[in-house]
PDB file of C-alpha atoms in Angstrom:
ATOM      1  CA  ASP A 143       6.858 -11.803 -13.378  1.00 67.00           C
ATOM      2  CA  VAL A 144       5.406 -11.857  -9.869  1.00 68.00           C
ATOM      3  CA  LYS A 145       1.739 -11.198  -9.532  1.00 90.00           C
ATOM      4  CA  VAL A 146      -1.056 -10.355  -7.187  1.00 95.00           C
ATOM      5  CA  THR A 147      -4.394 -10.627  -8.914  1.00 95.00           C
ATOM      6  CA  GLN A 148      -7.696  -9.295  -7.666  1.00 96.00           C
ATOM      7  CA  SER A 149     -10.770 -10.876  -9.168  1.00 91.00           C
ATOM      8  CA  SER A 150     -12.602  -7.672 -10.150  1.00 92.00           C
ATOM      9  CA  ARG A 151     -11.574  -4.134 -11.072  1.00 93.00           C
ATOM     10  CA  TYR A 152     -15.044  -2.687 -10.523  1.00 95.00           C
ATOM     11  CA  LEU A 153     -18.033  -3.928  -8.535  1.00 97.00           C
ATOM     12  CA  VAL A 154     -21.436  -2.456  -7.828  1.00 98.00           C
ATOM     13  CA  LYS A 155     -23.427  -4.075  -5.030  1.00 97.00           C
ATOM     14  CA  ARG A 156     -26.630  -3.314  -3.170  1.00 98.00           C
ATOM     15  CA  THR A 157     -26.873  -2.444   0.501  1.00 98.00           C
ATOM     16  CA  GLY A 158     -27.204  -5.600   2.592  1.00 97.00           C
ATOM     17  CA  GLU A 159     -25.611  -7.928   0.068  1.00 97.00           C
ATOM     18  CA  LYS A 160     -22.807 -10.260   1.053  1.00 97.00           C
ATOM     19  CA  VAL A 161     -19.756  -9.373  -1.018  1.00 97.00           C
ATOM     20  CA  PHE A 162     -16.641 -11.428  -1.710  1.00 97.00           C
ATOM     21  CA  LEU A 163     -13.397  -9.874  -2.916  1.00 98.00           C
ATOM     22  CA  GLU A 164     -10.808 -12.407  -4.033  1.00 97.00           C
ATOM     23  CA  CYS A 165      -7.047 -12.073  -4.179  1.00 97.00           C
ATOM     24  CA  VAL A 166      -4.495 -14.566  -5.491  1.00 97.00           C
ATOM     25  CA  GLN A 167      -0.697 -14.358  -5.372  1.00 96.00           C
ATOM     26  CA  ASP A 168       1.828 -16.553  -7.159  1.00 94.00           C
ATOM     27  CA  MET A 169       4.905 -15.811  -5.051  1.00 91.00           C
ATOM     28  CA  ASP A 170       4.384 -18.356  -2.268  1.00 91.00           C
ATOM     29  CA  HIS A 171       4.278 -15.536   0.313  1.00 90.00           C
ATOM     30  CA  GLU A 172       3.033 -16.353   3.767  1.00 90.00           C
ATOM     31  CA  ASN A 173       1.769 -12.836   4.553  1.00 92.00           C
ATOM     32  CA  MET A 174      -1.203 -11.281   2.803  1.00 95.00           C
ATOM     33  CA  PHE A 175      -3.098  -8.074   3.541  1.00 95.00           C
ATOM     34  CA  TRP A 176      -6.306  -6.256   2.720  1.00 97.00           C
ATOM     35  CA  TYR A 177      -6.367  -2.449   2.728  1.00 95.00           C
ATOM     36  CA  ARG A 178      -8.966   0.087   1.838  1.00 95.00           C
ATOM     37  CA  GLN A 179      -7.980   3.385   0.270  1.00 92.00           C
ATOM     38  CA  ASP A 180     -10.031   6.529   0.689  1.00 91.00           C
ATOM     39  CA  PRO A 181      -9.193  10.110  -0.322  1.00 85.00           C
ATOM     40  CA  GLY A 182      -7.250  11.902   2.384  1.00 82.00           C
ATOM     41  CA  LEU A 183      -6.975   8.790   4.531  1.00 85.00           C
ATOM     42  CA  GLY A 184      -4.350   6.811   2.635  1.00 85.00           C
ATOM     43  CA  LEU A 185      -4.257   3.050   3.071  1.00 89.00           C
ATOM     44  CA  ARG A 186      -5.918   1.576   6.116  1.00 91.00           C
ATOM     45  CA  LEU A 187      -5.342  -2.038   7.087  1.00 92.00           C
ATOM     46  CA  ILE A 188      -8.487  -4.137   7.393  1.00 96.00           C
ATOM     47  CA  TYR A 189      -7.140  -7.640   8.024  1.00 96.00           C
ATOM     48  CA  PHE A 190      -4.030  -9.630   7.388  1.00 94.00           C
ATOM     49  CA  SER A 191      -3.048 -13.275   7.369  1.00 95.00           C
ATOM     50  CA  TYR A 192       0.339 -14.789   8.166  1.00 91.00           C
ATOM     51  CA  ASP A 193      -0.478 -18.377   7.315  1.00 91.00           C
ATOM     52  CA  VAL A 194      -3.245 -20.594   6.013  1.00 92.00           C
ATOM     53  CA  LYS A 195      -6.319 -20.333   8.245  1.00 90.00           C
ATOM     54  CA  MET A 196      -4.599 -17.667  10.370  1.00 92.00           C
ATOM     55  CA  LYS A 197      -5.812 -14.083  10.469  1.00 94.00           C
ATOM     56  CA  GLU A 198      -5.333 -10.923  12.467  1.00 94.00           C
ATOM     57  CA  LYS A 199      -7.429  -7.781  12.677  1.00 95.00           C
ATOM     58  CA  GLY A 200      -5.997  -4.610  11.323  1.00 92.00           C
ATOM     59  CA  ASP A 201      -7.025  -1.073  12.161  1.00 90.00           C
ATOM     60  CA  ILE A 202     -10.563  -1.115  10.741  1.00 95.00           C
ATOM     61  CA  PRO A 203     -11.960  -4.682  10.797  1.00 97.00           C
ATOM     62  CA  GLU A 204     -15.558  -3.817  11.652  1.00 96.00           C
ATOM     63  CA  GLY A 205     -18.019  -5.029   9.033  1.00 96.00           C
ATOM     64  CA  TYR A 206     -15.440  -7.290   7.368  1.00 98.00           C
ATOM     65  CA  SER A 207     -14.180 -10.824   7.666  1.00 97.00           C
ATOM     66  CA  VAL A 208     -11.546 -12.809   5.779  1.00 97.00           C
ATOM     67  CA  SER A 209     -10.799 -16.328   4.678  1.00 97.00           C
ATOM     68  CA  ARG A 210      -7.461 -17.995   3.898  1.00 97.00           C
ATOM     69  CA  GLU A 211      -8.056 -21.631   2.978  1.00 95.00           C
ATOM     70  CA  LYS A 212      -5.052 -21.875   0.670  1.00 96.00           C
ATOM     71  CA  LYS A 213      -1.721 -20.120   0.840  1.00 95.00           C
ATOM     72  CA  GLU A 214      -2.148 -18.326  -2.469  1.00 96.00           C
ATOM     73  CA  ARG A 215      -5.674 -17.032  -1.908  1.00 97.00           C
ATOM     74  CA  PHE A 216      -6.953 -14.423   0.554  1.00 97.00           C
ATOM     75  CA  SER A 217     -10.596 -13.381   0.461  1.00 97.00           C
ATOM     76  CA  LEU A 218     -12.222 -10.320   1.968  1.00 98.00           C
ATOM     77  CA  ILE A 219     -15.899 -10.655   2.890  1.00 98.00           C
ATOM     78  CA  LEU A 220     -18.350  -7.848   3.510  1.00 97.00           C
ATOM     79  CA  GLU A 221     -21.005  -9.597   5.558  1.00 94.00           C
ATOM     80  CA  SER A 222     -23.716  -7.033   4.835  1.00 97.00           C
ATOM     81  CA  ALA A 223     -22.535  -4.281   2.531  1.00 97.00           C
ATOM     82  CA  SER A 224     -23.235  -0.701   3.512  1.00 97.00           C
ATOM     83  CA  THR A 225     -22.765   2.560   1.624  1.00 97.00           C
ATOM     84  CA  ASN A 226     -19.875   3.572   3.892  1.00 97.00           C
ATOM     85  CA  GLN A 227     -17.945   0.592   2.527  1.00 98.00           C
ATOM     86  CA  THR A 228     -17.805   2.189  -0.900  1.00 98.00           C
ATOM     87  CA  SER A 229     -14.065   2.406  -1.455  1.00 97.00           C
ATOM     88  CA  MET A 230     -11.013   1.158  -3.321  1.00 95.00           C
ATOM     89  CA  TYR A 231      -9.817  -2.174  -1.896  1.00 97.00           C
ATOM     90  CA  LEU A 232      -6.205  -3.226  -2.307  1.00 95.00           C
ATOM     91  CA  CYS A 233      -4.748  -6.647  -1.661  1.00 96.00           C
ATOM     92  CA  ALA A 234      -1.037  -7.134  -1.004  1.00 95.00           C
ATOM     93  CA  SER A 235       1.360  -9.930  -0.260  1.00 93.00           C
ATOM     94  CA  THR A 236       4.696  -9.212   1.316  1.00 88.00           C
ATOM     95  CA  ARG A 237       8.162 -10.430   1.944  1.00 80.00           C
ATOM     96  CA  THR A 238      10.595  -8.577   4.192  1.00 72.00           C
ATOM     97  CA  ASP A 239      11.849  -6.177   1.563  1.00 79.00           C
ATOM     98  CA  GLU A 240       8.818  -5.539  -0.587  1.00 85.00           C
ATOM     99  CA  ALA A 241       5.032  -5.441  -0.692  1.00 89.00           C
ATOM    100  CA  PHE A 242       3.332  -6.478  -3.928  1.00 92.00           C
ATOM    101  CA  PHE A 243      -0.077  -5.086  -4.721  1.00 94.00           C
ATOM    102  CA  GLY A 244      -2.981  -6.105  -6.855  1.00 94.00           C
ATOM    103  CA  GLN A 245      -4.554  -3.591  -9.220  1.00 93.00           C
ATOM    104  CA  GLY A 246      -7.341  -2.779  -6.791  1.00 93.00           C
ATOM    105  CA  THR A 247     -11.104  -3.296  -6.732  1.00 95.00           C
ATOM    106  CA  ARG A 248     -13.286  -0.224  -6.777  1.00 95.00           C
ATOM    107  CA  LEU A 249     -16.439  -1.199  -4.905  1.00 97.00           C
ATOM    108  CA  THR A 250     -19.575   0.914  -4.994  1.00 98.00           C
ATOM    109  CA  VAL A 251     -22.414   0.050  -2.631  1.00 98.00           C
ATOM    110  CA  VAL A 252     -25.759   1.545  -3.635  1.00 97.00           C
TER     111      VAL A 252
ATOM    112  CA  GLY B  33       4.055   2.410  17.729  1.00 81.00           C
ATOM    113  CA  ASN B  34       4.847   2.512  14.039  1.00 84.00           C
ATOM    114  CA  SER B  35       3.627   5.299  11.795  1.00 89.00           C
ATOM    115  CA  VAL B  36       4.514   7.358   8.745  1.00 93.00           C
ATOM    116  CA  THR B  37       3.758  11.029   8.163  1.00 94.00           C
ATOM    117  CA  GLN B  38       4.117  12.631   4.767  1.00 93.00           C
ATOM    118  CA  MET B  39       3.377  16.063   3.429  1.00 88.00           C
ATOM    119  CA  GLU B  40      -0.123  16.726   2.275  1.00 85.00           C
ATOM    120  CA  GLY B  41      -0.828  17.379  -1.334  1.00 86.00           C
ATOM    121  CA  PRO B  42      -1.603  18.016  -3.940  1.00 94.00           C
ATOM    122  CA  VAL B  43       1.745  19.221  -5.147  1.00 96.00           C
ATOM    123  CA  THR B  44       1.628  20.979  -8.505  1.00 97.00           C
ATOM    124  CA  LEU B  45       4.841  21.566 -10.450  1.00 97.00           C
ATOM    125  CA  SER B  46       5.856  22.559 -13.933  1.00 97.00           C
ATOM    126  CA  GLU B  47       7.783  20.113 -16.056  1.00 97.00           C
ATOM    127  CA  GLU B  48      11.532  20.049 -15.259  1.00 97.00           C
ATOM    128  CA  ALA B  49      11.004  21.496 -11.765  1.00 97.00           C
ATOM    129  CA  PHE B  50      12.689  20.031  -8.689  1.00 98.00           C
ATOM    130  CA  LEU B  51      10.556  17.771  -6.511  1.00 97.00           C
ATOM    131  CA  THR B  52      10.709  17.125  -2.782  1.00 97.00           C
ATOM    132  CA  ILE B  53       8.085  15.159  -0.883  1.00 97.00           C
ATOM    133  CA  ASN B  54       8.767  15.012   2.841  1.00 97.00           C
ATOM    134  CA  CYS B  55       8.354  11.834   4.874  1.00 97.00           C
ATOM    135  CA  THR B  56       9.077  11.169   8.526  1.00 97.00           C
ATOM    136  CA  TYR B  57       8.511   8.006  10.482  1.00 96.00           C
ATOM    137  CA  THR B  58       8.115   6.635  13.974  1.00 94.00           C
ATOM    138  CA  ALA B  59       9.192   3.075  14.567  1.00 91.00           C
ATOM    139  CA  THR B  60      10.669   0.757  17.116  1.00 82.00           C
ATOM    140  CA  GLY B  61      13.966  -0.770  16.127  1.00 81.00           C
ATOM    141  CA  TYR B  62      15.292  -0.500  12.603  1.00 84.00           C
ATOM    142  CA  PRO B  63      12.621  -0.523   9.927  1.00 91.00           C
ATOM    143  CA  SER B  64      13.057  -0.697   6.185  1.00 92.00           C
ATOM    144  CA  LEU B  65      11.755   2.348   4.320  1.00 94.00           C
ATOM    145  CA  PHE B  66       9.984   2.561   0.974  1.00 95.00           C
ATOM    146  CA  TRP B  67       8.394   4.844  -1.563  1.00 97.00           C
ATOM    147  CA  TYR B  68       5.505   3.443  -3.559  1.00 96.00           C
ATOM    148  CA  VAL B  69       3.813   5.099  -6.535  1.00 97.00           C
ATOM    149  CA  GLN B  70       0.216   4.736  -7.682  1.00 94.00           C
ATOM    150  CA  TYR B  71      -0.735   5.776 -11.196  1.00 93.00           C
ATOM    151  CA  PRO B  72      -4.389   6.558 -11.913  1.00 87.00           C
ATOM    152  CA  GLY B  73      -6.609   3.489 -11.730  1.00 82.00           C
ATOM    153  CA  GLU B  74      -3.778   1.197 -10.667  1.00 85.00           C
ATOM    154  CA  GLY B  75      -2.473  -0.513  -7.549  1.00 87.00           C
ATOM    155  CA  LEU B  76       0.703   0.551  -5.793  1.00 92.00           C
ATOM    156  CA  GLN B  77       4.116  -0.326  -7.169  1.00 93.00           C
ATOM    157  CA  LEU B  78       7.502  -0.087  -5.553  1.00 94.00           C
ATOM    158  CA  LEU B  79       9.514   2.974  -6.566  1.00 97.00           C
ATOM    159  CA  LEU B  80      12.545   2.636  -4.299  1.00 97.00           C
ATOM    160  CA  LYS B  81      13.625   1.353  -0.916  1.00 95.00           C
ATOM    161  CA  ALA B  82      16.365   1.544   1.740  1.00 95.00           C
ATOM    162  CA  THR B  83      16.955  -1.060   4.387  1.00 91.00           C
ATOM    163  CA  LYS B  84      19.409   0.598   6.775  1.00 90.00           C
ATOM    164  CA  ALA B  85      20.554   4.000   7.961  1.00 92.00           C
ATOM    165  CA  ASP B  86      22.379   6.168   5.392  1.00 95.00           C
ATOM    166  CA  ASP B  87      21.309   3.924   2.519  1.00 95.00           C
ATOM    167  CA  LYS B  88      20.125   5.763  -0.572  1.00 97.00           C
ATOM    168  CA  GLY B  89      17.395   4.240  -2.683  1.00 97.00           C
ATOM    169  CA  SER B  90      17.086   5.356  -6.296  1.00 97.00           C
ATOM    170  CA  ASN B  91      15.029   4.544  -9.368  1.00 97.00           C
ATOM    171  CA  LYS B  92      13.827   6.410 -12.488  1.00 96.00           C
ATOM    172  CA  GLY B  93      15.623   9.586 -11.373  1.00 97.00           C
ATOM    173  CA  PHE B  94      13.992   9.550  -7.928  1.00 98.00           C
ATOM    174  CA  GLU B  95      16.137   9.332  -4.787  1.00 98.00           C
ATOM    175  CA  ALA B  96      15.600   9.075  -1.039  1.00 98.00           C
ATOM    176  CA  THR B  97      18.113   8.715   1.792  1.00 98.00           C
ATOM    177  CA  TYR B  98      17.394   6.878   5.047  1.00 97.00           C
ATOM    178  CA  ARG B  99      18.196   9.396   7.795  1.00 96.00           C
ATOM    179  CA  LYS B 100      18.002   7.769  11.193  1.00 93.00           C
ATOM    180  CA  GLU B 101      19.006  10.902  13.092  1.00 93.00           C
ATOM    181  CA  THR B 102      16.037  12.841  11.717  1.00 95.00           C
ATOM    182  CA  THR B 103      13.794   9.770  11.172  1.00 95.00           C
ATOM    183  CA  SER B 104      13.186  10.917   7.625  1.00 97.00           C
ATOM    184  CA  PHE B 105      13.082   9.498   4.103  1.00 98.00           C
ATOM    185  CA  HIS B 106      12.349  12.437   1.799  1.00 98.00           C
ATOM    186  CA  LEU B 107      11.722  11.760  -1.885  1.00 98.00           C
ATOM    187  CA  GLU B 108      13.513  13.940  -4.443  1.00 98.00           C
ATOM    188  CA  LYS B 109      13.769  14.241  -8.186  1.00 98.00           C
ATOM    189  CA  GLY B 110      15.825  16.815 -10.023  1.00 97.00           C
ATOM    190  CA  SER B 111      13.561  17.282 -13.037  1.00 96.00           C
ATOM    191  CA  VAL B 112       9.987  15.998 -13.058  1.00 97.00           C
ATOM    192  CA  GLN B 113       8.049  14.979 -16.137  1.00 97.00           C
ATOM    193  CA  VAL B 114       4.346  14.980 -16.893  1.00 96.00           C
ATOM    194  CA  SER B 115       4.474  11.184 -16.714  1.00 96.00           C
ATOM    195  CA  ASP B 116       5.488  11.429 -13.033  1.00 97.00           C
ATOM    196  CA  SER B 117       1.984  12.615 -12.154  1.00 97.00           C
ATOM    197  CA  ALA B 118       0.741  10.085  -9.616  1.00 96.00           C
ATOM    198  CA  VAL B 119       0.169   9.539  -5.914  1.00 95.00           C
ATOM    199  CA  TYR B 120       3.293   8.781  -3.871  1.00 97.00           C
ATOM    200  CA  PHE B 121       3.227   6.808  -0.633  1.00 96.00           C
ATOM    201  CA  CYS B 122       5.971   6.604   1.948  1.00 96.00           C
ATOM    202  CA  ALA B 123       6.023   3.370   3.946  1.00 94.00           C
ATOM    203  CA  LEU B 124       7.959   1.407   6.500  1.00 92.00           C
ATOM    204  CA  SER B 125       8.062  -2.284   7.215  1.00 89.00           C
ATOM    205  CA  ARG B 126       8.792  -4.222  10.332  1.00 79.00           C
ATOM    206  CA  HIS B 127       9.686  -7.843  10.624  1.00 71.00           C
ATOM    207  CA  ASN B 128       6.520  -8.759  12.505  1.00 67.00           C
ATOM    208  CA  PHE B 129       4.571 -10.515   9.740  1.00 64.00           C
ATOM    209  CA  ASN B 130       6.302  -8.261   7.195  1.00 76.00           C
ATOM    210  CA  LYS B 131       3.684  -5.689   8.006  1.00 83.00           C
ATOM    211  CA  PHE B 132       3.804  -2.410   6.093  1.00 88.00           C
ATOM    212  CA  TYR B 133       2.699   0.963   7.419  1.00 89.00           C
ATOM    213  CA  PHE B 134       1.807   3.629   4.875  1.00 91.00           C
ATOM    214  CA  GLY B 135       1.580   7.377   4.916  1.00 92.00           C
ATOM    215  CA  SER B 136      -1.538   9.091   3.637  1.00 91.00           C
ATOM    216  CA  GLY B 137      -0.123   9.674   0.161  1.00 94.00           C
ATOM    217  CA  THR B 138       0.862  12.820  -1.720  1.00 95.00           C
ATOM    218  CA  LYS B 139      -0.658  13.560  -5.084  1.00 95.00           C
ATOM    219  CA  LEU B 140       1.751  15.066  -7.601  1.00 97.00           C
ATOM    220  CA  ASN B 141       0.500  16.952 -10.645  1.00 97.00           C
ATOM    221  CA  VAL B 142       3.086  17.915 -13.238  1.00 97.00           C
ATOM    222  CA  LYS B 143       2.015  20.447 -15.874  1.00 97.00           C
ATOM    223  CA  PRO B 144       3.636  20.781 -19.293  1.00 95.00           C
TER     224      PRO B 144
END
């Protein structure tokens, strides 16, 4: 059974903290994505990676960075968390005919 | 550019009612089209897909037909159940990095 695993289901962090969200996939996919999901806005692409150490900005990259040191792992980094980054974060890896999602991380910044 | 537009929710239906959720897309070339479903507290999972014009995707009683002439991929189900209550996302994919573009999602509430 194919899997995308996100390290945490729920996180509470303080404003200004550096936050790491981890995502691991076991399908040997080259392409991995980070989205955030907010009510009424659907899924918005933050960053994606098409190979190890390669990354591209999505639609809303401000305040975020990413790291892809190994093919199976794609990390999202909030350099200095702010309350407007409170959201559901979804990681996905894709092949041409399907996107596979993790279960999501609900992040609250207080 | 590439984008997906789907009807706003929430949609509230009684059990056994007919469901339609509209989806239209804008894309260059020939995208693949998808419906994903998200149950409460979960990530998204694939419901059905179609990879070329006139293809019909189907799964769990849901159907959608890829209509190139109207750039649409409407989701239908003949008789909904309470367990179908979820958020439904229409999406397209292009071959550049297998990037997916999602609609804003439509929440479906089915009442007994």
